[in-house]
Amino acid sequence: MARAATTSDVFNAIAEPQRRRILVLLRAGERPVTEVAQELGLPQPGASKHLRVLREVGLVRDRRAGKQRLYGLDARGLRPVHEWTGGFEQFWNESFDRLDAYVRELEQARQEEQP
């Protein structure tokens, strides 16, 4: 089966590292595309393309402010990612619990070896 286009799937959209960097940048608040491009060292057309993809998958919103268009984070679009990764929480908690138990066993064995 063919992979979904990056413009229709949040997972594919955030697979691109520059787009993830844009999302991190927008956590601090709205910014015009020129500022996004400058902050990330991207050409303005490249930043615009990434912002368009993020907007189309629902991760970024835009609004007019005078002559500028401001882009802001819409974290509600990350819900599918959050729900999917949340399924691994139990796995990681159990792994850390096993590691913690192992470390305690090692510490106890070391204490028992000391005179």
C-alpha positions in Angstrom: 0.0 0.0 0.0 1.3 3.4 -0.9 2.3 5.9 1.9 -0.1 8.8 2.5 0.9 12.1 1.2 2.7 14.3 3.7 -0.1 16.9 3.3 -2.8 14.5 4.5 -1.2 12.7 7.5 0.2 14.2 10.7 2.7 11.4 11.2 4.2 11.9 7.7 4.2 15.6 8.1 6.2 15.6 11.4 8.6 13.0 10.1 10.4 15.8 8.4 12.9 17.3 10.9 12.5 20.9 9.7 8.8 20.7 10.4 9.4 19.5 13.9 11.7 22.4 14.4 9.0 24.8 13.2 6.5 23.3 15.7 9.0 23.8 18.5 9.6 27.4 17.4 5.9 28.1 17.3 5.4 26.8 20.8 6.7 30.2 21.9 4.0 32.0 20.0 2.9 33.3 16.6 5.5 34.3 14.0 5.6 35.5 10.4 7.1 33.2 7.8 10.1 35.5 7.4 11.0 35.1 11.1 10.5 31.3 11.0 12.8 31.1 8.0 15.4 33.3 9.6 15.3 31.4 13.0 15.8 28.1 11.3 18.2 29.2 8.5 15.8 28.3 5.8 15.0 30.1 2.6 11.6 31.8 2.8 10.0 29.7 0.1 11.1 26.5 1.9 9.7 27.8 5.2 6.4 28.6 3.5 6.2 25.1 2.0 6.7 23.5 5.4 4.2 25.8 7.0 1.7 25.0 4.3 2.1 21.3 5.0 1.7 21.8 8.7 -1.4 23.9 8.2 -3.0 21.3 5.9 -2.6 18.6 8.5 -4.0 20.8 11.2 -0.8 21.5 13.2 -0.5 25.2 12.3 -3.1 28.0 12.0 -2.5 31.3 10.3 -4.2 34.7 10.4 -3.7 38.0 8.8 -2.2 40.8 10.9 -2.0 43.9 8.6 0.3 43.0 5.7 1.7 39.9 7.5 0.4 36.4 7.9 1.2 35.1 11.3 1.6 31.3 11.9 0.8 29.7 15.3 0.8 26.2 16.7 -2.4 24.3 16.9 -1.4 21.5 19.2 -4.8 19.8 18.9 -3.5 18.3 15.6 -1.0 16.3 17.6 -3.7 14.3 19.3 -3.3 11.3 17.1 0.5 11.3 17.8 -0.1 11.6 21.5 -2.7 8.8 21.5 -0.4 6.5 19.6 2.7 7.2 21.7 0.7 7.0 24.9 0.2 3.3 24.1 3.9 2.8 24.8 3.7 4.4 28.3 3.0 1.1 30.0 5.9 -0.6 28.2 8.3 2.2 29.3 7.0 2.2 32.9 7.4 -1.6 33.1 10.9 -1.3 31.6 12.0 1.4 34.1 10.5 -0.6 37.0 12.5 -3.6 36.0 15.7 -1.5 35.7 15.0 0.0 39.1 14.6 -3.4 40.7 17.8 -4.6 39.0 19.7 -1.5 40.3 18.4 -2.2 43.8 19.5 -5.8 43.6 23.0 -4.7 42.6 23.2 -2.2 45.4 22.1 -4.8 47.9 24.6 -7.4 46.6 27.4 -4.8 46.9 26.4 -3.9 50.5 26.4 -7.6 51.4 29.9 -8.0 50.0 31.4 -5.2 52.0 32.9 -6.1 55.4 
